PDB file of C-alpha atoms in Angstrom:
ATOM      1  CA  MET A   8      -1.043  11.208 -30.992  1.00 57.00           C
ATOM      2  CA  PRO A   9      -4.047   9.406 -32.540  1.00 66.00           C
ATOM      3  CA  VAL A  10      -7.483  10.515 -31.440  1.00 73.00           C
ATOM      4  CA  LYS A  11      -9.756   7.875 -29.930  1.00 76.00           C
ATOM      5  CA  PRO A  12     -12.836   7.220 -32.061  1.00 86.00           C
ATOM      6  CA  LYS A  13     -16.041   8.473 -30.530  1.00 88.00           C
ATOM      7  CA  ARG A  14     -18.682   6.009 -29.418  1.00 89.00           C
ATOM      8  CA  PRO A  15     -22.193   6.276 -27.998  1.00 90.00           C
ATOM      9  CA  CYS A  16     -22.614   7.214 -24.351  1.00 90.00           C
ATOM     10  CA  ASN A  17     -23.174   4.205 -22.046  1.00 86.00           C
ATOM     11  CA  LYS A  18     -26.345   5.749 -20.596  1.00 86.00           C
ATOM     12  CA  ALA A  19     -29.281   3.792 -22.002  1.00 89.00           C
ATOM     13  CA  GLY A  20     -31.151   5.901 -24.540  1.00 90.00           C
ATOM     14  CA  CYS A  21     -28.446   8.574 -24.861  1.00 91.00           C
ATOM     15  CA  THR A  22     -27.261   9.027 -28.450  1.00 90.00           C
ATOM     16  CA  LYS A  23     -24.456  11.522 -27.808  1.00 92.00           C
ATOM     17  CA  LEU A  24     -20.988  10.494 -28.975  1.00 90.00           C
ATOM     18  CA  THR A  25     -18.056  10.602 -26.575  1.00 88.00           C
ATOM     19  CA  GLU A  26     -14.418   9.513 -26.278  1.00 86.00           C
ATOM     20  CA  ASP A  27     -15.105   8.281 -22.752  1.00 82.00           C
ATOM     21  CA  ARG A  28     -17.696   5.884 -21.365  1.00 86.00           C
ATOM     22  CA  TYR A  29     -20.256   8.601 -20.742  1.00 87.00           C
ATOM     23  CA  CYS A  30     -21.017  11.934 -22.353  1.00 89.00           C
ATOM     24  CA  GLU A  31     -20.476  15.085 -20.318  1.00 89.00           C
ATOM     25  CA  GLU A  32     -24.115  15.128 -19.195  1.00 90.00           C
ATOM     26  CA  HIS A  33     -23.932  11.576 -17.797  1.00 89.00           C
ATOM     27  CA  GLN A  34     -20.329  11.621 -16.506  1.00 88.00           C
ATOM     28  CA  HIS A  35     -21.632  11.511 -12.917  1.00 88.00           C
ATOM     29  CA  LEU A  36     -22.921   7.967 -13.576  1.00 86.00           C
ATOM     30  CA  GLN A  37     -19.369   6.714 -14.035  1.00 83.00           C
ATOM     31  CA  GLN A  38     -18.415   7.995 -10.575  1.00 82.00           C
ATOM     32  CA  GLN A  39     -21.577   6.485  -9.073  1.00 83.00           C
ATOM     33  CA  ASN A  40     -20.653   3.108 -10.619  1.00 80.00           C
ATOM     34  CA  ARG A  41     -17.102   3.349  -9.256  1.00 79.00           C
ATOM     35  CA  ASN A  42     -18.397   4.213  -5.788  1.00 73.00           C
ATOM     36  CA  ARG A  43     -20.831   1.276  -5.837  1.00 78.00           C
ATOM     37  CA  GLN A  44     -18.091  -1.121  -6.990  1.00 73.00           C
ATOM     38  CA  GLN A  45     -15.719   0.158  -4.295  1.00 66.00           C
ATOM     39  CA  ARG A  46     -18.326  -0.280  -1.548  1.00 68.00           C
ATOM     40  CA  ASN A  47     -19.013  -3.822  -2.761  1.00 66.00           C
ATOM     41  CA  TYR A  48     -15.289  -4.632  -2.849  1.00 55.00           C
ATOM     42  CA  ASP A  49     -14.772  -3.226   0.645  1.00 53.00           C
ATOM     43  CA  LYS A  50     -17.746  -5.141   2.015  1.00 59.00           C
ATOM     44  CA  HIS A  51     -17.171  -8.550   0.437  1.00 54.00           C
ATOM     45  CA  ARG A  52     -13.509  -8.903  -0.515  1.00 54.00           C
ATOM     46  CA  ARG A  53     -11.232  -6.571   1.397  1.00 55.00           C
ATOM     47  CA  ASN A  54      -9.873  -7.413   4.823  1.00 73.00           C
ATOM     48  CA  LYS A  55     -11.388  -5.140   7.544  1.00 77.00           C
ATOM     49  CA  GLN A  56      -7.981  -3.900   8.696  1.00 80.00           C
ATOM     50  CA  SER A  57      -7.118  -2.958   5.127  1.00 82.00           C
ATOM     51  CA  SER A  58     -10.511  -1.366   4.514  1.00 80.00           C
ATOM     52  CA  ASP A  59     -10.215   0.757   7.653  1.00 86.00           C
ATOM     53  CA  PHE A  60      -6.721   1.821   6.591  1.00 91.00           C
ATOM     54  CA  TYR A  61      -7.799   2.878   3.086  1.00 89.00           C
ATOM     55  CA  HIS A  62     -10.530   5.046   4.612  1.00 88.00           C
ATOM     56  CA  SER A  63      -8.207   6.745   7.121  1.00 95.00           C
ATOM     57  CA  LYS A  64      -6.994  10.345   7.145  1.00 97.00           C
ATOM     58  CA  GLU A  65      -3.407   9.042   7.318  1.00 97.00           C
ATOM     59  CA  TRP A  66      -3.818   7.143   4.035  1.00 97.00           C
ATOM     60  CA  GLU A  67      -5.505  10.108   2.365  1.00 97.00           C
ATOM     61  CA  ALA A  68      -2.590  12.367   3.364  1.00 98.00           C
ATOM     62  CA  VAL A  69       0.182  10.016   2.208  1.00 98.00           C
ATOM     63  CA  ARG A  70      -1.757   9.169  -0.980  1.00 98.00           C
ATOM     64  CA  ASN A  71      -2.049  12.864  -1.816  1.00 98.00           C
ATOM     65  CA  ALA A  72       1.661  13.336  -1.075  1.00 98.00           C
ATOM     66  CA  ALA A  73       2.544  10.500  -3.484  1.00 98.00           C
ATOM     67  CA  LEU A  74       0.323  11.945  -6.218  1.00 98.00           C
ATOM     68  CA  GLN A  75       1.882  15.365  -5.715  1.00 98.00           C
ATOM     69  CA  ARG A  76       5.424  13.938  -5.766  1.00 98.00           C
ATOM     70  CA  ASP A  77       4.618  12.088  -9.019  1.00 98.00           C
ATOM     71  CA  TYR A  78       2.851  15.139 -10.519  1.00 98.00           C
ATOM     72  CA  GLY A  79      -0.349  13.074 -10.747  1.00 97.00           C
ATOM     73  CA  LEU A  80       1.137  10.977 -13.552  1.00 98.00           C
ATOM     74  CA  CYS A  81       1.387   7.216 -13.998  1.00 98.00           C
ATOM     75  CA  GLN A  82       4.991   6.264 -13.334  1.00 98.00           C
ATOM     76  CA  ASP A  83       4.880   3.162 -15.558  1.00 98.00           C
ATOM     77  CA  CYS A  84       3.491   5.185 -18.482  1.00 97.00           C
ATOM     78  CA  MET A  85       6.300   7.700 -17.963  1.00 97.00           C
ATOM     79  CA  GLN A  86       8.801   4.824 -18.307  1.00 97.00           C
ATOM     80  CA  GLU A  87       7.101   4.034 -21.640  1.00 97.00           C
ATOM     81  CA  GLN A  88       7.492   7.675 -22.763  1.00 96.00           C
ATOM     82  CA  ARG A  89       3.733   8.316 -22.382  1.00 96.00           C
ATOM     83  CA  ILE A  90       1.889  10.838 -20.246  1.00 96.00           C
ATOM     84  CA  THR A  91      -1.180   9.435 -18.502  1.00 96.00           C
ATOM     85  CA  GLN A  92      -3.011  10.719 -15.463  1.00 96.00           C
ATOM     86  CA  ALA A  93      -2.661   8.450 -12.437  1.00 97.00           C
ATOM     87  CA  ASP A  94      -5.845   7.367 -10.707  1.00 94.00           C
ATOM     88  CA  VAL A  95      -4.362   4.866  -8.245  1.00 96.00           C
ATOM     89  CA  VAL A  96      -1.585   5.078  -5.664  1.00 98.00           C
ATOM     90  CA  ASP A  97      -0.089   1.613  -5.390  1.00 97.00           C
ATOM     91  CA  HIS A  98       1.893  -0.020  -2.605  1.00 96.00           C
ATOM     92  CA  ILE A  99       5.038  -1.406  -4.242  1.00 96.00           C
ATOM     93  CA  GLN A 100       5.348  -3.985  -1.459  1.00 93.00           C
ATOM     94  CA  PRO A 101       1.796  -5.162  -0.627  1.00 91.00           C
ATOM     95  CA  ILE A 102       0.528  -4.074   2.771  1.00 89.00           C
ATOM     96  CA  SER A 103      -0.892  -7.533   3.312  1.00 84.00           C
ATOM     97  CA  LEU A 104       2.713  -8.691   3.688  1.00 89.00           C
ATOM     98  CA  TYR A 105       4.481  -5.476   4.677  1.00 92.00           C
ATOM     99  CA  TRP A 106       2.056  -3.665   6.966  1.00 93.00           C
ATOM    100  CA  ASP A 107       4.860  -1.525   8.439  1.00 96.00           C
ATOM    101  CA  LEU A 108       5.399   0.066   5.000  1.00 97.00           C
ATOM    102  CA  ARG A 109       1.775   1.125   4.505  1.00 96.00           C
ATOM    103  CA  LEU A 110       2.492   4.840   5.115  1.00 97.00           C
ATOM    104  CA  SER A 111       6.004   4.926   3.650  1.00 98.00           C
ATOM    105  CA  LEU A 112       6.179   7.296   0.694  1.00 98.00           C
ATOM    106  CA  ASP A 113       9.085   5.201  -0.625  1.00 98.00           C
ATOM    107  CA  ASN A 114       6.696   2.234  -0.906  1.00 98.00           C
ATOM    108  CA  LEU A 115       4.152   4.147  -3.011  1.00 98.00           C
ATOM    109  CA  ARG A 116       3.876   5.026  -6.663  1.00 98.00           C
ATOM    110  CA  SER A 117       1.177   6.590  -8.779  1.00 98.00           C
ATOM    111  CA  LEU A 118      -0.293   4.425 -11.540  1.00 98.00           C
ATOM    112  CA  CYS A 119      -3.053   4.524 -14.114  1.00 96.00           C
ATOM    113  CA  HIS A 120      -5.791   1.916 -13.752  1.00 93.00           C
ATOM    114  CA  SER A 121      -4.338  -0.228 -16.544  1.00 95.00           C
ATOM    115  CA  HIS A 122      -0.861  -0.452 -15.009  1.00 97.00           C
ATOM    116  CA  HIS A 123      -2.323  -1.020 -11.547  1.00 96.00           C
ATOM    117  CA  ASN A 124      -4.294  -3.995 -12.894  1.00 94.00           C
ATOM    118  CA  LYS A 125      -1.104  -5.426 -14.437  1.00 96.00           C
ATOM    119  CA  LYS A 126       0.788  -4.946 -11.172  1.00 95.00           C
ATOM    120  CA  THR A 127      -2.031  -6.592  -9.194  1.00 90.00           C
ATOM    121  CA  ALA A 128      -1.958  -9.592 -11.559  1.00 92.00           C
ATOM    122  CA  GLU A 129       1.825  -9.850 -11.083  1.00 92.00           C
ATOM    123  CA  ASP A 130       1.365  -9.736  -7.302  1.00 89.00           C
ATOM    124  CA  LYS A 131      -1.202 -12.541  -7.480  1.00 87.00           C
ATOM    125  CA  ARG A 132       1.219 -14.697  -9.473  1.00 89.00           C
ATOM    126  CA  LYS A 133       4.118 -13.819  -7.177  1.00 89.00           C
ATOM    127  CA  TYR A 134       2.358 -14.160  -3.817  1.00 83.00           C
ATOM    128  CA  GLY A 135      -0.461 -16.546  -4.679  1.00 77.00           C
ATOM    129  CA  GLY A 136      -4.116 -15.943  -5.480  1.00 61.00           C
ATOM    130  CA  LYS A 137      -5.450 -14.606  -2.247  1.00 53.00           C
ATOM    131  CA  ARG A 138      -2.662 -13.204  -0.130  1.00 49.00           C
ATOM    132  CA  GLN A 139      -2.400 -14.330   3.445  1.00 49.00           C
ATOM    133  CA  TRP A 140      -2.864 -11.449   5.824  1.00 47.00           C
ATOM    134  CA  VAL A 141      -0.366 -11.188   8.600  1.00 46.00           C
ATOM    135  CA  SER A 142      -2.125 -10.116  11.767  1.00 44.00           C
ATOM    136  CA  PHE A 143      -0.671  -7.015  13.361  1.00 44.00           C
ATOM    137  CA  HIS A 144      -1.623  -5.689  16.735  1.00 40.00           C
ATOM    138  CA  GLY A 145      -0.965  -2.189  17.923  1.00 39.00           C
TER     139      GLY A 145
END
């Protein structure tokens, strides 16, 4: 398998070369950026019901179960004969339309960020830009 060329660390002023965005010393900045982006997404774009769900203990448990079932590997990459660590657990049927399936292990699959972005784009084409949320009570 080809090795990725090294590039300078994204931290301003750091001259270390790395295969990732940040060198080992500045790796924590990548997580800080992700956390900031996630908070912004939750605050400004995500529906409150969905946001509350994705921060629940129930979601954390079923998400971990899906990752364990899939050995922490991206299922789409596996179909392409590649091994890539999964960093997202995706709802096959979107919870905005199928709220009852939100905790169903059969409706979940582990994906890498790249495949999750492709799947999200497909969902937007299939269901329209901004999905209509069905209101559920109870």
